Each structure stands twice: as structure tokens, then as C-alpha cells.
mmCIF file of C-alpha atoms in Angstrom:
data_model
loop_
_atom_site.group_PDB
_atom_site.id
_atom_site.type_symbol
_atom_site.label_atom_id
_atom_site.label_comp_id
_atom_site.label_asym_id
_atom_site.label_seq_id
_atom_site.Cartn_x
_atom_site.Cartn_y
_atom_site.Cartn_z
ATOM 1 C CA UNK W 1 70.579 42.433 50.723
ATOM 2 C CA UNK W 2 71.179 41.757 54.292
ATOM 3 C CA UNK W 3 68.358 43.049 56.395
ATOM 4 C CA UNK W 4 70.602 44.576 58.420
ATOM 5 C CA UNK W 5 71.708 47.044 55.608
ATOM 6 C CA UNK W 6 68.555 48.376 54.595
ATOM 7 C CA UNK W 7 68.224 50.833 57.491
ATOM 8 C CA UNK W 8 71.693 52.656 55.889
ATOM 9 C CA UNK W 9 70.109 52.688 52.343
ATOM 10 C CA UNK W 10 68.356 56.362 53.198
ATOM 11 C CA UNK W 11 71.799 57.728 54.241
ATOM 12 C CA UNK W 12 74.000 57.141 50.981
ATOM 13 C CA UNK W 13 71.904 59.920 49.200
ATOM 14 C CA UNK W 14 71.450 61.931 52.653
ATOM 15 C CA UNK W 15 75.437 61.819 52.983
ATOM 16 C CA UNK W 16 75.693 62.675 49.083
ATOM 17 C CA UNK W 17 73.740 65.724 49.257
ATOM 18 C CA UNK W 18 74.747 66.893 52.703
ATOM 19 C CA UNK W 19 78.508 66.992 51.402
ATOM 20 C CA UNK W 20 78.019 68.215 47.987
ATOM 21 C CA UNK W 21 78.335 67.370 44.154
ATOM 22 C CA UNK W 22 82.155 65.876 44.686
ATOM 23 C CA UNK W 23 80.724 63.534 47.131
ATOM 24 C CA UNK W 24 79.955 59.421 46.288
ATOM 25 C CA UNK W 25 78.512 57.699 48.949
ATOM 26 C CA UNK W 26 78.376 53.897 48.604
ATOM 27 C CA UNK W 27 77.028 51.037 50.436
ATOM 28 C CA UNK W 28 78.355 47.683 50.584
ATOM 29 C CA UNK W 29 76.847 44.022 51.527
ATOM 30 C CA UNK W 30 79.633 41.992 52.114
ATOM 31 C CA UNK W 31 77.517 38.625 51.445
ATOM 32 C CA UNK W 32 78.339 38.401 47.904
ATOM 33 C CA UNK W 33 81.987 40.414 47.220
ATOM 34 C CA UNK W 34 81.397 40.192 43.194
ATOM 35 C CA UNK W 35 78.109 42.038 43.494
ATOM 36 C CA UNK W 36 78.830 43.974 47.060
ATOM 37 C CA UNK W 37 77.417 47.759 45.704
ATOM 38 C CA UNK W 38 73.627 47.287 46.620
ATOM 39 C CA UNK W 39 73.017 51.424 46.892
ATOM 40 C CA UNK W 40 75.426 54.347 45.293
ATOM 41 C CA UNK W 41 74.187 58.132 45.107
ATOM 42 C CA UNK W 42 75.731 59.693 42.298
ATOM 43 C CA UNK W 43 78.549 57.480 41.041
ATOM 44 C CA UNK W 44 80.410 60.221 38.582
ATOM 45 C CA UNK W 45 83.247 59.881 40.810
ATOM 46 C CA UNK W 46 84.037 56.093 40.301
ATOM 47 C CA UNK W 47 81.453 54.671 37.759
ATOM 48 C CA UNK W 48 79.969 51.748 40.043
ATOM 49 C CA UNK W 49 76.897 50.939 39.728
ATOM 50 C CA UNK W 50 74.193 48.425 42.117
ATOM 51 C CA UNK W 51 75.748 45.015 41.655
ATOM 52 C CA UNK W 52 79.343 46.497 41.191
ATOM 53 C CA UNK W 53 82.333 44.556 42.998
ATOM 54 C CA UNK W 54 84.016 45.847 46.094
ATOM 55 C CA UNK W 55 87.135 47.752 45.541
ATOM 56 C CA UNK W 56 90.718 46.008 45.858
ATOM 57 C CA UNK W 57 91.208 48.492 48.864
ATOM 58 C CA UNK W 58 88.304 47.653 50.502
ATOM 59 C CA UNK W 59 89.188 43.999 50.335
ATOM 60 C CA UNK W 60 92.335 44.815 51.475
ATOM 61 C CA UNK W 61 91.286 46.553 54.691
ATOM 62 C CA UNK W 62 88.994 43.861 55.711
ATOM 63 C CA UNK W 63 92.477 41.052 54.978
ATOM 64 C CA UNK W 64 93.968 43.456 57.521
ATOM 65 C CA UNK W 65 91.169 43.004 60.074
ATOM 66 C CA UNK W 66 91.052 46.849 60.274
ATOM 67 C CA UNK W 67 86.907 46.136 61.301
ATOM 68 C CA UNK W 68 87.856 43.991 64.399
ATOM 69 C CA UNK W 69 89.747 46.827 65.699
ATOM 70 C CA UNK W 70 87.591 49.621 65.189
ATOM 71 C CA UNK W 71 83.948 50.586 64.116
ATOM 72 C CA UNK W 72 85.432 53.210 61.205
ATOM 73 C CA UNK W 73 88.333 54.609 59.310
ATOM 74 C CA UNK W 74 87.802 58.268 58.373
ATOM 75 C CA UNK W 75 89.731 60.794 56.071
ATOM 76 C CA UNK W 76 92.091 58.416 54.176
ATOM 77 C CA UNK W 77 93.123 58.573 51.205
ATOM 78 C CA UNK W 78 91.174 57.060 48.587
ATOM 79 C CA UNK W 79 92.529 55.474 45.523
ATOM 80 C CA UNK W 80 90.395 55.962 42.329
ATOM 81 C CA UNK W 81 91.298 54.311 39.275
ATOM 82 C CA UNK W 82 91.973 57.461 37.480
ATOM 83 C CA UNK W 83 95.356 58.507 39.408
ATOM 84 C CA UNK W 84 95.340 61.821 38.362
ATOM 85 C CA UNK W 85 91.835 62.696 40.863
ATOM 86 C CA UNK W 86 92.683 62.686 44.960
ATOM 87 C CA UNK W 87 90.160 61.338 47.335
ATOM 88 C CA UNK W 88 88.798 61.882 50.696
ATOM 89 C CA UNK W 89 87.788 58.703 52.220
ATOM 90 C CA UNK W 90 85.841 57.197 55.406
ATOM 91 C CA UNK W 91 84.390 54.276 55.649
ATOM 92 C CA UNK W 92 82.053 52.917 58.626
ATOM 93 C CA UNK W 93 82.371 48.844 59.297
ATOM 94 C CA UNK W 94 78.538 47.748 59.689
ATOM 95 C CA UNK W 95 78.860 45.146 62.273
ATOM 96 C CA UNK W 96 75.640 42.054 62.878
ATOM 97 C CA UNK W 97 74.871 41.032 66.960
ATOM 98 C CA UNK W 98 77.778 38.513 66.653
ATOM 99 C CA UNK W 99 80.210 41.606 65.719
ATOM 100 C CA UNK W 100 81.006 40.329 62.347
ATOM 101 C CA UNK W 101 80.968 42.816 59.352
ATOM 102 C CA UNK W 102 78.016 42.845 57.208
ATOM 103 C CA UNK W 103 78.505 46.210 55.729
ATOM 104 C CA UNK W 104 80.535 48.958 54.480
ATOM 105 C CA UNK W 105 79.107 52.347 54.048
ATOM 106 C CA UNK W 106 81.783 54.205 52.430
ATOM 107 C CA UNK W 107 82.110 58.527 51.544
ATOM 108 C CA UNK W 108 84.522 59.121 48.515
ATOM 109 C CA UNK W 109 84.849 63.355 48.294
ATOM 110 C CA UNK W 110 87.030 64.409 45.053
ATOM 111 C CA UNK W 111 89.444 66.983 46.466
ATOM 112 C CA UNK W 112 91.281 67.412 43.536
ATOM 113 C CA UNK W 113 90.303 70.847 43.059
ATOM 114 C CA UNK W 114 90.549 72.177 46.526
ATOM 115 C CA UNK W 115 93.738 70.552 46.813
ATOM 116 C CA UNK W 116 94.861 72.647 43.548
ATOM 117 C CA UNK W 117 93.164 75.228 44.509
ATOM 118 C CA UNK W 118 95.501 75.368 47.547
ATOM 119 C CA UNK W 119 98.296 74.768 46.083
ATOM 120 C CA UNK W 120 97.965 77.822 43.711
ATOM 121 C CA UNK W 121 97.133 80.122 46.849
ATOM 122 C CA UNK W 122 100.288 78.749 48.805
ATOM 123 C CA UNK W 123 102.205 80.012 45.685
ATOM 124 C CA UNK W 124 100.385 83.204 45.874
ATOM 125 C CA UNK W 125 100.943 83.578 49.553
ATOM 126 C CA UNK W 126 103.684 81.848 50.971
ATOM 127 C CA UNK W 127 107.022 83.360 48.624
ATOM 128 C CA UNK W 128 107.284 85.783 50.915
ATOM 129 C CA UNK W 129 109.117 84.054 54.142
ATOM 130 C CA UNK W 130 109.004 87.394 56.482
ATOM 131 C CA UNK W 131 105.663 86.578 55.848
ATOM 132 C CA UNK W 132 105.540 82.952 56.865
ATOM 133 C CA UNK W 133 108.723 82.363 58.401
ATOM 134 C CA UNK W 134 110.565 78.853 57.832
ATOM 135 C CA UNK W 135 107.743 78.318 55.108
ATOM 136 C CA UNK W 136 108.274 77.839 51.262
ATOM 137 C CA UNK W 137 105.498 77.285 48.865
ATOM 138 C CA UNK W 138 106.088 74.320 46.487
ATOM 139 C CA UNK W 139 107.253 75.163 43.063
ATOM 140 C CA UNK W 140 107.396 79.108 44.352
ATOM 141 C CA UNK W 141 109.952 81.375 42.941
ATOM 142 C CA UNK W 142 112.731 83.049 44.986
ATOM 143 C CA UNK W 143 110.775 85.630 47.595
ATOM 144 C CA UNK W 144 109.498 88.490 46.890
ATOM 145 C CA UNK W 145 111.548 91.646 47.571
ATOM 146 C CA UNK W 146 111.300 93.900 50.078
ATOM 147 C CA UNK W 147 109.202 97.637 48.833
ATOM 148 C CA UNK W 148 111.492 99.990 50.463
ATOM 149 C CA UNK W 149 110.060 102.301 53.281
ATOM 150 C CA UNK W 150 110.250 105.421 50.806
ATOM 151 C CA UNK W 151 108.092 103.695 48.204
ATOM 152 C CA UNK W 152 104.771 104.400 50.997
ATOM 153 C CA UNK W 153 105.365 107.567 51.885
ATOM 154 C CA UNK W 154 103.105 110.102 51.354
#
């Protein structure tokens, strides 16, 4: 591993437990791109293991020269091989003296569940466009109707 690295091993399971049990926090040394994963906290989300390849996407945003132009990309989304799961993603560009990248430490959160989670409440909430005017919840029926005003009396 490049020395450089090793002070960033301590935060992938810091990061993983400060976010929660959706949370993968990997670390990559960009010396050796077939064998790049040299720490993972829990890796439920993905699978990877120490010694695991970078991602395609991660290869991709270093083609792009995303790290020349900045020191981090934050809340993207993440593409996990099983399509049906959304991610979260940020990843911070660890840079040597020169300014070259050495290092990726990357957060992958599963929002799948929050993100259904809203979705469900926006159906719940957001039929009813007196409500929420000019707003219409996905997949939502035709709005609620009105309770008359004798229907509260007293």
C-alpha cells in the first residue's frame, strides 16, 4: 500500500459506523488497479473484498480527469451491480506532494429504502393539491375530495 494511504485506513470503519449499517466505506490505492481495495468496512453493499478491482465508474472518473479539477465528488449517484438498489456516493481524490492521485476513499450509502420510503409518503401526502399546490405524487390517484363544511360541525 502506498504510505500515503495508511493514515485513511482508520477512517473507512470510522465513516462506516458514523453513517450507519447502509453505509460501505472503501479505500482505494491506485498503484495496482486489479487489486486497488486495500481496506473496506462492511462490504454487504457491494461484495468487495481487500485485493478487489476498482469499479468501471471509478476508472471512468479518473479517464475524465475529474481529480485534476477538484479534491472530491460528493452525493452522486452510485451504480451497484444489482440495479434494482440506489446509491449515495462521494468519493475524496487522495492526492501525493506532486498532486497526482494516489487514492480514492469512497462512501457508498444504500438509499433504497428511504427513497421508497418517500415515495410511499408522497403518495400518502401529496394527492391532495389544495394541499400542495402544483404538486402530484407519482403513481397517486385522482385527489382526494373535499369533506364538506357540515361534515365538522358540532
Amino acid at each position: 500500500m502506498n504510505p500515503r494511504l495508511q493514515g485513511y485506513v482508520p477512517l473507512v470503519n470510522f465513516i462506516a459506523e458514523v453513517v450507519g449499517p447502509n453505509c460501505e466505506v472503501v479505500l482505494h490505492d491506485l498503484s495496482d488497479l486489479e487489486h486497488s481495495v486495500v481496506a473496506i468496512s462492511d462490504n454487504r453493499l457491494t461484495d468487495r473484498q481487500i485485493g478487489s478491482s476498482i469499479t468501471d465508474f471509478a476508472l471512468r472518473v479518473l479517464q475524465n480527469r475529474c481529480d485534476r479539477e477538484q479534491d472530491y465528488v460528493t452525493n452522486y449517484a452510485g451504480q451497484p451491480r444489482d440495479e434494482r438498489r440506489t446509491f449515495r456516493s462521494s468519493t475524496l481524490f487522495i492526492k501525493d506532494e506532486a498532486g497526482n492521485t494516489v487514492g480514492m476513499l469512497c462512501v457508498n450509502v444504500d438509499i433504497t429504502d428511504l427513497r421508497a420510503a418517500r415515495e410511499a409518503m408522497d403518495k400518502f401526502l401529496l394527492q391532495d393539491p389544495d394541499v400542495f399546490p402544483g404538486r402530484k405524487a407519482e403513481g397517486a390517484t385522482k385527489p382526494m375530495p373535499k369533506a364538506s363544511a357540515t361534515c365538522w360541525k358540532t
